[in-house]
Every structure is written in structure tokens, then in C-alpha cells.
Amino acid sequence: MASAMESARLTPRDATDVASIVAGAVRPLEPVGGGSKRQIGKPVAADLLDLSALDGIVAYEPAELVLSARAGTPLAAIERALAQQAQRLAFEPPDFGALLGTGRPQTIGGVLAANLAGSRRVTAGAARDHFLGFQAVAGSGELFKAGGKVVKNVTGYDLPKLLA
């Protein structure tokens, strides 16, 4: 285990692992997928929760314009899958890799966490405007879900947009 000054690198394999790590955490956790935006903001004294293993497109229904992916899924993989069906993300997330001096890949989780959007943001909305549902882990280590796959399924409090 890491000393008080060292940071541990915790690498969960699935949502259940994330829940166990969060439930047992004694230090703050810094969730990181690709790490492409770690230079933004103040550095934190926390154990690294490496979510890069939580990747992959879970479901994609091109005719319904619905895609579900894990947080650590590289944005490039999502864009390739969409391009095969002549589709794209409406919010056009920018890649700040060159500006930040990093070659690390963006993940869909990072794009949603930063609410990134390109020049079409004014008309198409930002990333969180297209975020309909998710499965997550609460600070207590409890798994929960909110929202759904379609707009009609989102009722009451719009938790996905609030948490993004």
C-alpha cells in the first residue's frame, strides 16, 4: 500500500471493482481514463483510479442514433464506429492534445466530464446535452443507474446532466 505521500494506482477491471475500490478508499481518488486533460486545473493529492480498462462500445443502434460506451472508451474508437455508419457526434468534441502538449487519447468519460463541445455547441449543444443515461458508483461504493437510452425514458430529475 502507498504511504501518505505516495499515490497508489488502482486499476479496476469492471464496475464491481470500481465499487469495491471506492467503498474501501481511505484517500481521495482521481478518476482518469486516458489522462488527456490532467494538466487542466490544480493537481490533486489522490490515489489514481485508472479507468482505462473500462473501455468498449456496449451497444450501438445506428438507426436509433443511440450508442452506449464505457467511460474509458477512447473517443477515436467511438468516432470510427460512427463514421462506418456515416454518423458523427453532434457536439464535435475538440482535441486539446496539441495545446496541452500531450499525445494521450481522449475518452468518452473525459469528454463528458469536461462537457467538451466544438463550434456547433451553440446550435447542437454540448456533450452533456446528448448524455441520456449511465451506470455509476456513489461515494459510498454503491452502484446505481440513472436515465435511459432514449429521451422519453428520462423523467424527473435529469441526473445524467447534473453529474456530467
mmCIF file with all atom_site columns, C-alpha atoms in Angstrom:
data_model
loop_
_atom_site.group_PDB
_atom_site.id
_atom_site.type_symbol
_atom_site.label_atom_id
_atom_site.label_alt_id
_atom_site.label_comp_id
_atom_site.label_asym_id
_atom_site.label_entity_id
_atom_site.label_seq_id
_atom_site.pdbx_PDB_ins_code
_atom_site.Cartn_x
_atom_site.Cartn_y
_atom_site.Cartn_z
_atom_site.occupancy
_atom_site.B_iso_or_equiv
_atom_site.pdbx_formal_charge
_atom_site.auth_seq_id
_atom_site.auth_comp_id
_atom_site.auth_asym_id
_atom_site.auth_atom_id
_atom_site.pdbx_PDB_model_num
ATOM 1   C CA . MET A 1 1   ? 0.000   0.000  0.000   1.00 0.00 ? 1   MET A CA 1
ATOM 2   C CA . ALA A 1 2   ? 1.182   3.542  -0.709  1.00 0.00 ? 2   ALA A CA 1
ATOM 3   C CA . SER A 1 3   ? 2.479   5.749  2.089   1.00 0.00 ? 3   SER A CA 1
ATOM 4   C CA . ALA A 1 4   ? 0.766   9.042  2.986   1.00 0.00 ? 4   ALA A CA 1
ATOM 5   C CA . MET A 1 5   ? 2.917   10.916 0.441   1.00 0.00 ? 5   MET A CA 1
ATOM 6   C CA . GLU A 1 6   ? 2.800   8.396  -2.414  1.00 0.00 ? 6   GLU A CA 1
ATOM 7   C CA . SER A 1 7   ? -0.097  7.889  -4.769  1.00 0.00 ? 7   SER A CA 1
ATOM 8   C CA . ALA A 1 8   ? -1.355  4.414  -5.489  1.00 0.00 ? 8   ALA A CA 1
ATOM 9   C CA . ARG A 1 9   ? -2.505  3.410  -8.974  1.00 0.00 ? 9   ARG A CA 1
ATOM 10  C CA . LEU A 1 10  ? -5.745  1.450  -8.738  1.00 0.00 ? 10  LEU A CA 1
ATOM 11  C CA . THR A 1 11  ? -6.904  -0.306 -11.913 1.00 0.00 ? 11  THR A CA 1
ATOM 12  C CA . PRO A 1 12  ? -10.405 -1.785 -11.756 1.00 0.00 ? 12  PRO A CA 1
ATOM 13  C CA . ARG A 1 13  ? -11.489 -4.346 -14.371 1.00 0.00 ? 13  ARG A CA 1
ATOM 14  C CA . ASP A 1 14  ? -15.229 -3.649 -14.153 1.00 0.00 ? 14  ASP A CA 1
ATOM 15  C CA . ALA A 1 15  ? -17.887 -1.643 -12.320 1.00 0.00 ? 15  ALA A CA 1
ATOM 16  C CA . THR A 1 16  ? -17.871 -4.053 -9.380  1.00 0.00 ? 16  THR A CA 1
ATOM 17  C CA . ASP A 1 17  ? -14.128 -3.459 -8.916  1.00 0.00 ? 17  ASP A CA 1
ATOM 18  C CA . VAL A 1 18  ? -14.721 0.310  -9.025  1.00 0.00 ? 18  VAL A CA 1
ATOM 19  C CA . ALA A 1 19  ? -17.400 -0.044 -6.336  1.00 0.00 ? 19  ALA A CA 1
ATOM 20  C CA . SER A 1 20  ? -15.041 -2.082 -4.114  1.00 0.00 ? 20  SER A CA 1
ATOM 21  C CA . ILE A 1 21  ? -12.201 0.416  -4.546  1.00 0.00 ? 21  ILE A CA 1
ATOM 22  C CA . VAL A 1 22  ? -14.438 3.403  -3.790  1.00 0.00 ? 22  VAL A CA 1
ATOM 23  C CA . ALA A 1 23  ? -16.008 1.703  -0.765  1.00 0.00 ? 23  ALA A CA 1
ATOM 24  C CA . GLY A 1 24  ? -12.582 0.894  0.692   1.00 0.00 ? 24  GLY A CA 1
ATOM 25  C CA . ALA A 1 25  ? -10.804 4.143  -0.186  1.00 0.00 ? 25  ALA A CA 1
ATOM 26  C CA . VAL A 1 26  ? -9.075  5.937  2.681   1.00 0.00 ? 26  VAL A CA 1
ATOM 27  C CA . ARG A 1 27  ? -7.579  8.660  0.467   1.00 0.00 ? 27  ARG A CA 1
ATOM 28  C CA . PRO A 1 28  ? -9.217  10.787 -2.229  1.00 0.00 ? 28  PRO A CA 1
ATOM 29  C CA . LEU A 1 29  ? -9.429  9.184  -5.677  1.00 0.00 ? 29  LEU A CA 1
ATOM 30  C CA . GLU A 1 30  ? -8.607  10.833 -9.013  1.00 0.00 ? 30  GLU A CA 1
ATOM 31  C CA . PRO A 1 31  ? -10.549 9.083  -11.792 1.00 0.00 ? 31  PRO A CA 1
ATOM 32  C CA . VAL A 1 32  ? -8.539  9.015  -15.038 1.00 0.00 ? 32  VAL A CA 1
ATOM 33  C CA . GLY A 1 33  ? -9.315  7.356  -18.368 1.00 0.00 ? 33  GLY A CA 1
ATOM 34  C CA . GLY A 1 34  ? -6.813  8.496  -20.975 1.00 0.00 ? 34  GLY A CA 1
ATOM 35  C CA . GLY A 1 35  ? -5.386  11.325 -18.864 1.00 0.00 ? 35  GLY A CA 1
ATOM 36  C CA . SER A 1 36  ? -5.574  13.797 -21.748 1.00 0.00 ? 36  SER A CA 1
ATOM 37  C CA . LYS A 1 37  ? -6.861  16.632 -19.531 1.00 0.00 ? 37  LYS A CA 1
ATOM 38  C CA . ARG A 1 38  ? -4.818  16.113 -16.338 1.00 0.00 ? 38  ARG A CA 1
ATOM 39  C CA . GLN A 1 39  ? -2.839  19.313 -16.994 1.00 0.00 ? 39  GLN A CA 1
ATOM 40  C CA . ILE A 1 40  ? -6.022  21.389 -16.626 1.00 0.00 ? 40  ILE A CA 1
ATOM 41  C CA . GLY A 1 41  ? -6.644  22.656 -13.113 1.00 0.00 ? 41  GLY A CA 1
ATOM 42  C CA . LYS A 1 42  ? -4.772  22.207 -9.871  1.00 0.00 ? 42  LYS A CA 1
ATOM 43  C CA . PRO A 1 43  ? -3.012  18.863 -9.240  1.00 0.00 ? 43  PRO A CA 1
ATOM 44  C CA . VAL A 1 44  ? -4.672  16.773 -6.546  1.00 0.00 ? 44  VAL A CA 1
ATOM 45  C CA . ALA A 1 45  ? -3.160  14.639 -3.788  1.00 0.00 ? 45  ALA A CA 1
ATOM 46  C CA . ALA A 1 46  ? -5.082  11.449 -4.502  1.00 0.00 ? 46  ALA A CA 1
ATOM 47  C CA . ASP A 1 47  ? -4.749  7.843  -5.494  1.00 0.00 ? 47  ASP A CA 1
ATOM 48  C CA . LEU A 1 48  ? -5.122  7.366  -9.253  1.00 0.00 ? 48  LEU A CA 1
ATOM 49  C CA . LEU A 1 49  ? -8.256  5.445  -10.224 1.00 0.00 ? 49  LEU A CA 1
ATOM 50  C CA . ASP A 1 50  ? -7.216  4.250  -13.690 1.00 0.00 ? 50  ASP A CA 1
ATOM 51  C CA . LEU A 1 51  ? -10.421 3.618  -15.650 1.00 0.00 ? 51  LEU A CA 1
ATOM 52  C CA . SER A 1 52  ? -8.693  2.809  -18.949 1.00 0.00 ? 52  SER A CA 1
ATOM 53  C CA . ALA A 1 53  ? -9.624  -0.882 -18.674 1.00 0.00 ? 53  ALA A CA 1
ATOM 54  C CA . LEU A 1 54  ? -13.306 0.085  -18.638 1.00 0.00 ? 54  LEU A CA 1
ATOM 55  C CA . ASP A 1 55  ? -13.495 0.526  -22.380 1.00 0.00 ? 55  ASP A CA 1
ATOM 56  C CA . GLY A 1 56  ? -15.578 -0.614 -25.289 1.00 0.00 ? 56  GLY A CA 1
ATOM 57  C CA . ILE A 1 57  ? -18.811 0.193  -27.031 1.00 0.00 ? 57  ILE A CA 1
ATOM 58  C CA . VAL A 1 58  ? -21.520 -1.740 -25.200 1.00 0.00 ? 58  VAL A CA 1
ATOM 59  C CA . ALA A 1 59  ? -24.375 -1.111 -27.655 1.00 0.00 ? 59  ALA A CA 1
ATOM 60  C CA . TYR A 1 60  ? -24.782 0.818  -30.883 1.00 0.00 ? 60  TYR A CA 1
ATOM 61  C CA . GLU A 1 61  ? -28.055 1.183  -32.758 1.00 0.00 ? 61  GLU A CA 1
ATOM 62  C CA . PRO A 1 62  ? -27.315 3.390  -35.795 1.00 0.00 ? 62  PRO A CA 1
ATOM 63  C CA . ALA A 1 63  ? -30.963 3.598  -36.923 1.00 0.00 ? 63  ALA A CA 1
ATOM 64  C CA . GLU A 1 64  ? -31.976 4.841  -33.467 1.00 0.00 ? 64  GLU A CA 1
ATOM 65  C CA . LEU A 1 65  ? -28.926 7.131  -33.104 1.00 0.00 ? 65  LEU A CA 1
ATOM 66  C CA . VAL A 1 66  ? -28.129 5.503  -29.749 1.00 0.00 ? 66  VAL A CA 1
ATOM 67  C CA . LEU A 1 67  ? -24.663 4.493  -28.559 1.00 0.00 ? 67  LEU A CA 1
ATOM 68  C CA . SER A 1 68  ? -23.635 3.176  -25.140 1.00 0.00 ? 68  SER A CA 1
ATOM 69  C CA . ALA A 1 69  ? -19.957 3.003  -24.179 1.00 0.00 ? 69  ALA A CA 1
ATOM 70  C CA . ARG A 1 70  ? -17.871 2.547  -21.044 1.00 0.00 ? 70  ARG A CA 1
ATOM 71  C CA . ALA A 1 71  ? -16.145 5.597  -19.551 1.00 0.00 ? 71  ALA A CA 1
ATOM 72  C CA . GLY A 1 72  ? -12.628 4.587  -20.609 1.00 0.00 ? 72  GLY A CA 1
ATOM 73  C CA . THR A 1 73  ? -13.541 4.081  -24.273 1.00 0.00 ? 73  THR A CA 1
ATOM 74  C CA . PRO A 1 74  ? -11.226 6.131  -26.493 1.00 0.00 ? 74  PRO A CA 1
ATOM 75  C CA . LEU A 1 75  ? -13.120 8.829  -28.354 1.00 0.00 ? 75  LEU A CA 1
ATOM 76  C CA . ALA A 1 76  ? -11.339 7.758  -31.559 1.00 0.00 ? 76  ALA A CA 1
ATOM 77  C CA . ALA A 1 77  ? -12.957 4.289  -31.312 1.00 0.00 ? 77  ALA A CA 1
ATOM 78  C CA . ILE A 1 78  ? -16.405 5.845  -30.978 1.00 0.00 ? 78  ILE A CA 1
ATOM 79  C CA . GLU A 1 79  ? -15.792 8.209  -33.889 1.00 0.00 ? 79  GLU A CA 1
ATOM 80  C CA . ARG A 1 80  ? -14.612 5.278  -36.080 1.00 0.00 ? 80  ARG A CA 1
ATOM 81  C CA . ALA A 1 81  ? -17.755 3.265  -35.286 1.00 0.00 ? 81  ALA A CA 1
ATOM 82  C CA . LEU A 1 82  ? -19.962 6.251  -36.076 1.00 0.00 ? 82  LEU A CA 1
ATOM 83  C CA . ALA A 1 83  ? -18.090 7.042  -39.308 1.00 0.00 ? 83  ALA A CA 1
ATOM 84  C CA . GLN A 1 84  ? -18.747 3.492  -40.577 1.00 0.00 ? 84  GLN A CA 1
ATOM 85  C CA . GLN A 1 85  ? -22.450 4.389  -40.478 1.00 0.00 ? 85  GLN A CA 1
ATOM 86  C CA . ALA A 1 86  ? -21.917 7.932  -41.897 1.00 0.00 ? 86  ALA A CA 1
ATOM 87  C CA . GLN A 1 87  ? -22.675 9.406  -38.459 1.00 0.00 ? 87  GLN A CA 1
ATOM 88  C CA . ARG A 1 88  ? -20.813 11.676 -36.039 1.00 0.00 ? 88  ARG A CA 1
ATOM 89  C CA . LEU A 1 89  ? -21.124 13.202 -32.600 1.00 0.00 ? 89  LEU A CA 1
ATOM 90  C CA . ALA A 1 90  ? -23.279 16.314 -32.942 1.00 0.00 ? 90  ALA A CA 1
ATOM 91  C CA . PHE A 1 91  ? -21.295 18.253 -30.327 1.00 0.00 ? 91  PHE A CA 1
ATOM 92  C CA . GLU A 1 92  ? -17.947 17.736 -32.134 1.00 0.00 ? 92  GLU A CA 1
ATOM 93  C CA . PRO A 1 93  ? -15.621 17.440 -29.114 1.00 0.00 ? 93  PRO A CA 1
ATOM 94  C CA . PRO A 1 94  ? -12.323 19.250 -29.687 1.00 0.00 ? 94  PRO A CA 1
ATOM 95  C CA . ASP A 1 95  ? -8.978  17.588 -29.047 1.00 0.00 ? 95  ASP A CA 1
ATOM 96  C CA . PHE A 1 96  ? -6.736  19.813 -26.925 1.00 0.00 ? 96  PHE A CA 1
ATOM 97  C CA . GLY A 1 97  ? -3.815  17.354 -27.048 1.00 0.00 ? 97  GLY A CA 1
ATOM 98  C CA . ALA A 1 98  ? -1.552  19.649 -29.075 1.00 0.00 ? 98  ALA A CA 1
ATOM 99  C CA . LEU A 1 99  ? -2.414  22.665 -26.924 1.00 0.00 ? 99  LEU A CA 1
ATOM 100 C CA . LEU A 1 100 ? -1.757  20.779 -23.686 1.00 0.00 ? 100 LEU A CA 1
ATOM 101 C CA . GLY A 1 101 ? 1.334   19.040 -25.062 1.00 0.00 ? 101 GLY A CA 1
ATOM 102 C CA . THR A 1 102 ? 0.012   15.535 -24.570 1.00 0.00 ? 102 THR A CA 1
ATOM 103 C CA . GLY A 1 103 ? -0.456  12.696 -27.004 1.00 0.00 ? 103 GLY A CA 1
ATOM 104 C CA . ARG A 1 104 ? -2.783  10.831 -24.669 1.00 0.00 ? 104 ARG A CA 1
ATOM 105 C CA . PRO A 1 105 ? -6.092  9.675  -26.146 1.00 0.00 ? 105 PRO A CA 1
ATOM 106 C CA . GLN A 1 106 ? -9.337  11.325 -25.087 1.00 0.00 ? 106 GLN A CA 1
ATOM 107 C CA . THR A 1 107 ? -12.020 9.057  -23.648 1.00 0.00 ? 107 THR A CA 1
ATOM 108 C CA . ILE A 1 108 ? -15.767 9.485  -23.790 1.00 0.00 ? 108 ILE A CA 1
ATOM 109 C CA . GLY A 1 109 ? -15.796 9.733  -19.979 1.00 0.00 ? 109 GLY A CA 1
ATOM 110 C CA . GLY A 1 110 ? -13.337 12.636 -20.096 1.00 0.00 ? 110 GLY A CA 1
ATOM 111 C CA . VAL A 1 111 ? -15.310 14.395 -22.814 1.00 0.00 ? 111 VAL A CA 1
ATOM 112 C CA . LEU A 1 112 ? -18.492 14.139 -20.734 1.00 0.00 ? 112 LEU A CA 1
ATOM 113 C CA . ALA A 1 113 ? -16.723 15.130 -17.505 1.00 0.00 ? 113 ALA A CA 1
ATOM 114 C CA . ALA A 1 114 ? -15.289 18.242 -19.191 1.00 0.00 ? 114 ALA A CA 1
ATOM 115 C CA . ASN A 1 115 ? -18.520 18.855 -21.177 1.00 0.00 ? 115 ASN A CA 1
ATOM 116 C CA . LEU A 1 116 ? -16.453 19.479 -24.298 1.00 0.00 ? 116 LEU A CA 1
ATOM 117 C CA . ALA A 1 117 ? -18.001 20.742 -27.500 1.00 0.00 ? 117 ALA A CA 1
ATOM 118 C CA . GLY A 1 118 ? -16.789 22.365 -30.681 1.00 0.00 ? 118 GLY A CA 1
ATOM 119 C CA . SER A 1 119 ? -18.081 25.326 -32.645 1.00 0.00 ? 119 SER A CA 1
ATOM 120 C CA . ARG A 1 120 ? -21.503 23.702 -33.155 1.00 0.00 ? 120 ARG A CA 1
ATOM 121 C CA . ARG A 1 121 ? -22.163 23.968 -29.389 1.00 0.00 ? 121 ARG A CA 1
ATOM 122 C CA . VAL A 1 122 ? -24.465 26.961 -29.944 1.00 0.00 ? 122 VAL A CA 1
ATOM 123 C CA . THR A 1 123 ? -26.811 25.016 -32.220 1.00 0.00 ? 123 THR A CA 1
ATOM 124 C CA . ALA A 1 124 ? -26.168 21.341 -31.369 1.00 0.00 ? 124 ALA A CA 1
ATOM 125 C CA . GLY A 1 125 ? -25.480 21.662 -27.639 1.00 0.00 ? 125 GLY A CA 1
ATOM 126 C CA . ALA A 1 126 ? -22.587 20.434 -25.532 1.00 0.00 ? 126 ALA A CA 1
ATOM 127 C CA . ALA A 1 127 ? -21.644 16.860 -24.649 1.00 0.00 ? 127 ALA A CA 1
ATOM 128 C CA . ARG A 1 128 ? -23.921 16.655 -21.604 1.00 0.00 ? 128 ARG A CA 1
ATOM 129 C CA . ASP A 1 129 ? -26.931 17.658 -23.717 1.00 0.00 ? 129 ASP A CA 1
ATOM 130 C CA . HIS A 1 130 ? -26.606 14.310 -25.527 1.00 0.00 ? 130 HIS A CA 1
ATOM 131 C CA . PHE A 1 131 ? -25.961 12.243 -22.390 1.00 0.00 ? 131 PHE A CA 1
ATOM 132 C CA . LEU A 1 132 ? -29.131 10.305 -21.556 1.00 0.00 ? 132 LEU A CA 1
ATOM 133 C CA . GLY A 1 133 ? -28.226 7.568  -19.089 1.00 0.00 ? 133 GLY A CA 1
ATOM 134 C CA . PHE A 1 134 ? -25.418 5.974  -17.130 1.00 0.00 ? 134 PHE A CA 1
ATOM 135 C CA . GLN A 1 135 ? -24.338 3.461  -14.539 1.00 0.00 ? 135 GLN A CA 1
ATOM 136 C CA . ALA A 1 136 ? -22.028 4.829  -11.845 1.00 0.00 ? 136 ALA A CA 1
ATOM 137 C CA . VAL A 1 137 ? -20.616 4.315  -8.377  1.00 0.00 ? 137 VAL A CA 1
ATOM 138 C CA . ALA A 1 138 ? -21.603 6.591  -5.492  1.00 0.00 ? 138 ALA A CA 1
ATOM 139 C CA . GLY A 1 139 ? -19.038 7.846  -2.972  1.00 0.00 ? 139 GLY A CA 1
ATOM 140 C CA . SER A 1 140 ? -20.174 5.089  -0.602  1.00 0.00 ? 140 SER A CA 1
ATOM 141 C CA . GLY A 1 141 ? -19.249 2.435  -3.169  1.00 0.00 ? 141 GLY A CA 1
ATOM 142 C CA . GLU A 1 142 ? -22.831 1.680  -4.172  1.00 0.00 ? 142 GLU A CA 1
ATOM 143 C CA . LEU A 1 143 ? -23.622 1.016  -7.864  1.00 0.00 ? 143 LEU A CA 1
ATOM 144 C CA . PHE A 1 144 ? -26.550 2.980  -9.276  1.00 0.00 ? 144 PHE A CA 1
ATOM 145 C CA . LYS A 1 145 ? -28.165 3.838  -12.612 1.00 0.00 ? 145 LYS A CA 1
ATOM 146 C CA . ALA A 1 146 ? -29.943 6.938  -13.861 1.00 0.00 ? 146 ALA A CA 1
ATOM 147 C CA . GLY A 1 147 ? -31.637 7.891  -17.108 1.00 0.00 ? 147 GLY A CA 1
ATOM 148 C CA . GLY A 1 148 ? -32.001 5.547  -20.031 1.00 0.00 ? 148 GLY A CA 1
ATOM 149 C CA . LYS A 1 149 ? -31.298 5.066  -23.723 1.00 0.00 ? 149 LYS A CA 1
ATOM 150 C CA . VAL A 1 150 ? -33.985 7.384  -25.080 1.00 0.00 ? 150 VAL A CA 1
ATOM 151 C CA . VAL A 1 151 ? -35.222 10.878 -24.219 1.00 0.00 ? 151 VAL A CA 1
ATOM 152 C CA . LYS A 1 152 ? -38.720 9.578  -23.362 1.00 0.00 ? 152 LYS A CA 1
ATOM 153 C CA . ASN A 1 153 ? -37.169 7.365  -20.671 1.00 0.00 ? 153 ASN A CA 1
ATOM 154 C CA . VAL A 1 154 ? -35.611 10.330 -18.851 1.00 0.00 ? 154 VAL A CA 1
ATOM 155 C CA . THR A 1 155 ? -38.136 11.505 -16.280 1.00 0.00 ? 155 THR A CA 1
ATOM 156 C CA . GLY A 1 156 ? -37.974 13.557 -13.132 1.00 0.00 ? 156 GLY A CA 1
ATOM 157 C CA . TYR A 1 157 ? -34.552 14.847 -12.151 1.00 0.00 ? 157 TYR A CA 1
ATOM 158 C CA . ASP A 1 158 ? -32.100 14.783 -15.028 1.00 0.00 ? 158 ASP A CA 1
ATOM 159 C CA . LEU A 1 159 ? -29.273 13.171 -13.077 1.00 0.00 ? 159 LEU A CA 1
ATOM 160 C CA . PRO A 1 160 ? -27.035 12.407 -16.089 1.00 0.00 ? 160 PRO A CA 1
ATOM 161 C CA . LYS A 1 161 ? -26.714 16.085 -16.997 1.00 0.00 ? 161 LYS A CA 1
ATOM 162 C CA . LEU A 1 162 ? -26.261 17.117 -13.373 1.00 0.00 ? 162 LEU A CA 1
ATOM 163 C CA . LEU A 1 163 ? -23.456 14.614 -12.753 1.00 0.00 ? 163 LEU A CA 1
ATOM 164 C CA . ALA A 1 164 ? -21.734 15.293 -16.084 1.00 0.00 ? 164 ALA A CA 1
#
